[in-house]
Amino acid sequence: DGGITQSPKYLFRKEGQNVTLSCEQNLNHDAMYWYRQDPGQGLRLIYYSQIVNDFQKGDIAEGYSVSREKKESFPLTVTSAQKNPTAFYLCASSKGDRLNTEAFFGQGTRLTVV
Amino acid sequence: QKEVEQDPGPLSVPEGAIVSLNCTYSNSAFQYFMWYRQYSRKGPELLMYTYSSGNKEDGRFTAQVDKSSKYISLFIRDSQPSDSATYLCAMKGAQKLVFGQGTRLTINP
């Protein structure tokens, strides 16, 4: 089945550690996105990528990094510089062209700092 | 001012009621409009998608877009308890996809 797979589902991080969240899609989509969701705050855009080897900062990129070495993969690293990383992280992808712009989501990774 | 504004609710209605969910936006570059439904601790699922002003119907759901007023709505007819979820509007221009805050909806049996 085609879709977007995020892993792990739950992740625990110690203070000062970097952690990487995985996002893989087999939909042949060009565009991929990372969002952070906090209670009562909706989805906030961290980074997005329209094409391989290119990505742009979203609204809350500080303390995060990404790479897009392959079309199907868009991993997100939460660095120690991110002071409040506990949140629900969602990855999405879309075909990216004008007539197929709707985005589809993975099931999310819940990150907790311990 | 946020690019997309959505009343977070919560909204609670009896089963069978007609529900109206709304978003306003400020960016004229937004051309594509989507509604997502999100159950607790799950990823959002796409409900409806449109890129033109007017109405689009799919079963009990109707999406309405008014580009001149920068206003979009989602109507749910004959609401069911299984419709209880958070509903997110989303909009896209040339590049990034921007979401509203989400409205938490509860349908009471």
Tab-separated table of C-alpha atoms in Angstrom:
chain	number	residue	atom	x	y	z
A	1	ASP	CA	0.000	0.000	0.000
A	2	GLY	CA	1.193	3.520	-0.754
A	3	GLY	CA	1.578	5.885	2.122
A	4	ILE	CA	3.730	7.791	4.541
A	5	THR	CA	5.511	6.018	7.359
A	6	GLN	CA	6.816	7.792	10.409
A	7	SER	CA	8.982	6.100	12.984
A	8	PRO	CA	9.207	5.639	15.832
A	9	LYS	CA	5.681	6.215	17.099
A	10	TYR	CA	6.989	7.230	20.539
A	11	LEU	CA	10.431	8.662	21.291
A	12	PHE	CA	12.039	9.729	24.530
A	13	ARG	CA	14.972	12.122	24.614
A	14	LYS	CA	17.264	13.106	27.416
A	15	GLU	CA	18.203	16.718	27.903
A	16	GLY	CA	21.085	17.702	25.605
A	17	GLN	CA	20.619	14.848	23.131
A	18	ASN	CA	19.947	15.076	19.412
A	19	VAL	CA	17.302	12.732	18.049
A	20	THR	CA	16.225	11.964	14.491
A	21	LEU	CA	12.660	11.275	13.410
A	22	SER	CA	12.167	9.221	10.287
A	23	CYS	CA	9.683	9.949	7.486
A	24	GLU	CA	9.455	7.758	4.388
A	25	GLN	CA	6.903	7.919	1.561
A	26	ASN	CA	6.295	5.628	-1.403
A	27	LEU	CA	3.767	7.897	-3.119
A	28	ASN	CA	6.344	9.347	-5.524
A	29	HIS	CA	5.571	12.795	-4.122
A	30	ASP	CA	7.963	15.675	-4.760
A	31	ALA	CA	7.086	17.845	-1.755
A	32	MET	CA	7.497	16.868	1.890
A	33	TYR	CA	6.767	18.766	5.097
A	34	TRP	CA	7.407	18.577	8.826
A	35	TYR	CA	4.939	20.031	11.307
A	36	ARG	CA	4.877	20.295	15.055
A	37	GLN	CA	1.574	20.051	16.911
A	38	ASP	CA	1.122	21.279	20.480
A	39	PRO	CA	-2.191	21.199	22.370
A	40	GLY	CA	-4.396	24.095	21.304
A	41	GLN	CA	-1.883	25.385	18.748
A	42	GLY	CA	-2.696	23.543	15.565
A	43	LEU	CA	0.074	22.571	13.134
A	44	ARG	CA	3.145	24.754	12.839
A	45	LEU	CA	5.498	24.329	9.900
A	46	ILE	CA	9.107	23.437	10.757
A	47	TYR	CA	10.688	22.703	7.361
A	48	TYR	CA	9.524	21.827	3.888
A	49	SER	CA	11.144	20.501	0.738
A	50	GLN	CA	9.871	20.884	-2.806
A	51	ILE	CA	12.554	18.761	-4.430
A	52	VAL	CA	15.496	16.507	-3.621
A	53	ASN	CA	18.549	18.285	-2.169
A	54	ASP	CA	16.555	21.435	-1.462
A	55	PHE	CA	14.556	22.544	1.594
A	56	GLN	CA	13.287	25.734	3.184
A	57	LYS	CA	12.697	26.857	6.752
A	58	GLY	CA	9.145	27.117	7.968
A	59	ASP	CA	7.848	29.248	10.806
A	60	ILE	CA	9.607	27.482	13.693
A	61	ALA	CA	12.844	26.038	12.246
A	62	GLU	CA	15.146	27.022	15.129
A	63	GLY	CA	16.585	23.978	16.865
A	64	TYR	CA	15.700	21.611	14.013
A	65	SER	CA	17.539	20.345	10.941
A	66	VAL	CA	16.512	18.274	7.926
A	67	SER	CA	17.993	16.610	4.865
A	68	ARG	CA	16.476	15.506	1.539
A	69	GLU	CA	18.985	13.204	-0.078
A	70	LYS	CA	16.329	10.929	-1.541
A	71	LYS	CA	12.878	11.702	-2.905
A	72	GLU	CA	11.197	9.243	-0.560
A	73	SER	CA	12.914	10.285	2.671
A	74	PHE	CA	12.834	13.489	4.734
A	75	PRO	CA	14.322	12.922	8.217
A	76	LEU	CA	14.008	15.555	10.935
A	77	THR	CA	16.684	16.021	13.616
A	78	VAL	CA	15.645	17.675	16.852
A	79	THR	CA	18.832	19.178	18.226
A	80	SER	CA	19.785	20.100	21.768
A	81	ALA	CA	19.251	23.721	20.759
A	82	GLN	CA	15.488	23.128	20.693
A	83	LYS	CA	14.525	24.178	24.212
A	84	ASN	CA	11.015	22.760	24.292
A	85	PRO	CA	10.951	19.713	22.024
A	86	THR	CA	8.146	17.761	23.694
A	87	ALA	CA	5.385	17.653	21.057
A	88	PHE	CA	3.636	15.573	18.419
A	89	TYR	CA	5.551	15.678	15.112
A	90	LEU	CA	3.801	15.113	11.801
A	91	CYS	CA	5.295	14.508	8.390
A	92	ALA	CA	3.318	15.110	5.197
A	93	SER	CA	3.884	14.854	1.473
A	94	SER	CA	2.172	16.120	-1.657
A	95	LYS	CA	2.643	15.641	-5.369
A	96	GLY	CA	3.545	19.287	-5.607
A	97	ASP	CA	2.236	20.160	-9.022
A	98	ARG	CA	-0.571	22.611	-9.565
A	99	LEU	CA	-3.446	20.166	-9.860
A	100	ASN	CA	-2.406	17.682	-7.192
A	101	THR	CA	-1.489	19.759	-4.239
A	102	GLU	CA	-3.352	18.046	-1.414
A	103	ALA	CA	-1.083	16.720	1.325
A	104	PHE	CA	-1.212	13.350	3.050
A	105	PHE	CA	0.071	12.702	6.554
A	106	GLY	CA	1.860	10.016	8.456
A	107	GLN	CA	0.606	8.854	11.844
A	108	GLY	CA	3.025	11.025	13.784
A	109	THR	CA	5.844	10.665	16.310
A	110	ARG	CA	5.277	11.727	19.896
A	111	LEU	CA	8.540	13.049	21.339
A	112	THR	CA	8.977	13.451	25.081
A	113	VAL	CA	11.965	14.921	26.900
A	114	VAL	CA	12.797	13.024	30.078
B	1	GLN	CA	-1.885	38.514	12.288
B	2	LYS	CA	-1.896	34.803	11.498
B	3	GLU	CA	-2.224	33.846	7.849
B	4	VAL	CA	-5.084	31.481	8.696
B	5	GLU	CA	-7.550	31.965	11.532
B	6	GLN	CA	-9.783	29.188	12.841
B	7	ASP	CA	-11.943	29.188	15.950
B	8	PRO	CA	-10.499	26.451	18.181
B	9	GLY	CA	-13.819	25.725	19.876
B	10	PRO	CA	-14.543	23.399	21.513
B	11	LEU	CA	-17.851	22.914	19.710
B	12	SER	CA	-20.435	20.487	21.076
B	13	VAL	CA	-23.673	19.649	19.225
B	14	PRO	CA	-26.356	16.931	19.417
B	15	GLU	CA	-26.390	14.022	17.005
B	16	GLY	CA	-28.157	14.856	13.748
B	17	ALA	CA	-27.364	18.573	13.876
B	18	ILE	CA	-25.819	20.510	11.006
B	19	VAL	CA	-22.303	21.630	11.890
B	20	SER	CA	-20.565	24.655	10.383
B	21	LEU	CA	-16.797	25.039	10.691
B	22	ASN	CA	-15.055	28.139	9.372
B	23	CYS	CA	-11.673	29.652	8.548
B	24	THR	CA	-10.572	33.051	7.355
B	25	TYR	CA	-7.296	33.875	5.682
B	26	SER	CA	-5.294	36.942	4.753
B	27	ASN	CA	-2.950	35.749	1.997
B	28	SER	CA	-4.405	36.274	-1.478
B	29	ALA	CA	-1.824	33.820	-2.866
B	30	PHE	CA	-3.709	30.892	-1.349
B	31	GLN	CA	-5.412	29.055	-4.184
B	32	TYR	CA	-5.962	25.553	-2.813
B	33	PHE	CA	-8.104	24.751	0.180
B	34	MET	CA	-8.376	21.579	2.198
B	35	TRP	CA	-10.187	20.226	5.229
B	36	TYR	CA	-8.637	17.544	7.405
B	37	ARG	CA	-10.096	15.459	10.218
B	38	GLN	CA	-7.836	14.380	13.062
B	39	TYR	CA	-8.728	11.842	15.713
B	40	SER	CA	-6.860	11.929	18.996
B	41	ARG	CA	-3.189	10.909	18.723
B	42	LYS	CA	-3.487	10.191	14.994
B	43	GLY	CA	-2.272	11.942	11.859
B	44	PRO	CA	-4.768	14.187	10.024
B	45	GLU	CA	-6.723	12.580	7.173
B	46	LEU	CA	-7.811	14.551	4.126
B	47	LEU	CA	-11.586	15.069	3.968
B	48	MET	CA	-12.076	17.505	1.116
B	49	TYR	CA	-10.031	19.537	-1.305
B	50	THR	CA	-11.007	22.359	-3.653
B	51	TYR	CA	-9.354	25.113	-5.625
B	52	SER	CA	-12.303	27.152	-6.802
B	53	SER	CA	-14.874	29.395	-5.207
B	54	GLY	CA	-18.255	27.813	-4.658
B	55	ASN	CA	-19.455	24.576	-3.092
B	56	LYS	CA	-18.150	21.049	-3.307
B	57	GLU	CA	-20.192	18.211	-1.875
B	58	ASP	CA	-19.129	14.723	-0.781
B	59	GLY	CA	-21.764	12.724	1.024
B	60	ARG	CA	-22.647	14.494	4.270
B	61	PHE	CA	-19.817	17.003	3.839
B	62	THR	CA	-19.890	20.269	1.888
B	63	ALA	CA	-16.882	22.540	1.473
B	64	GLN	CA	-17.531	26.159	0.596
B	65	VAL	CA	-14.962	28.695	-0.574
B	66	ASP	CA	-15.458	32.439	-0.982
B	67	LYS	CA	-12.206	33.864	-2.327
B	68	SER	CA	-13.530	37.414	-2.468
B	69	SER	CA	-14.142	37.356	1.285
B	70	LYS	CA	-11.174	35.063	2.035
B	71	TYR	CA	-13.475	32.714	3.906
B	72	ILE	CA	-13.935	28.951	3.773
B	73	SER	CA	-16.409	26.666	5.480
B	74	LEU	CA	-17.072	22.989	6.038
B	75	PHE	CA	-20.655	21.845	6.652
B	76	ILE	CA	-21.482	18.459	8.120
B	77	ARG	CA	-25.082	17.284	7.717
B	78	ASP	CA	-26.744	14.637	9.885
B	79	SER	CA	-23.757	14.677	12.239
B	80	GLN	CA	-22.794	11.391	13.884
B	81	PRO	CA	-20.842	10.635	17.093
B	82	SER	CA	-18.106	9.205	14.845
B	83	ASP	CA	-17.639	12.730	13.452
B	84	SER	CA	-16.236	13.793	16.832
B	85	ALA	CA	-12.680	14.902	16.089
B	86	THR	CA	-10.555	17.972	15.493
B	87	TYR	CA	-11.115	19.576	12.086
B	88	LEU	CA	-8.282	21.516	10.483
B	89	CYS	CA	-8.487	23.829	7.507
B	90	ALA	CA	-5.397	24.105	5.310
B	91	MET	CA	-4.392	26.374	2.459
B	92	LYS	CA	-1.646	26.436	-0.104
B	93	GLY	CA	-0.273	28.957	-2.559
B	94	ALA	CA	2.862	28.390	-4.603
B	95	GLN	CA	4.817	26.676	-1.888
B	96	LYS	CA	4.137	26.023	1.756
B	97	LEU	CA	1.003	24.500	3.197
B	98	VAL	CA	-0.472	26.484	6.103
B	99	PHE	CA	-2.947	25.162	8.658
B	100	GLY	CA	-5.542	26.722	10.895
B	101	GLN	CA	-5.511	26.050	14.623
B	102	GLY	CA	-8.116	23.292	14.375
B	103	THR	CA	-11.644	23.134	15.848
B	104	ARG	CA	-12.410	20.411	18.350
B	105	LEU	CA	-15.894	19.020	17.615
B	106	THR	CA	-17.962	16.694	19.805
B	107	ILE	CA	-21.219	15.126	18.605
B	108	ASN	CA	-23.358	14.031	21.534
B	109	PRO	CA	-25.589	10.936	21.100
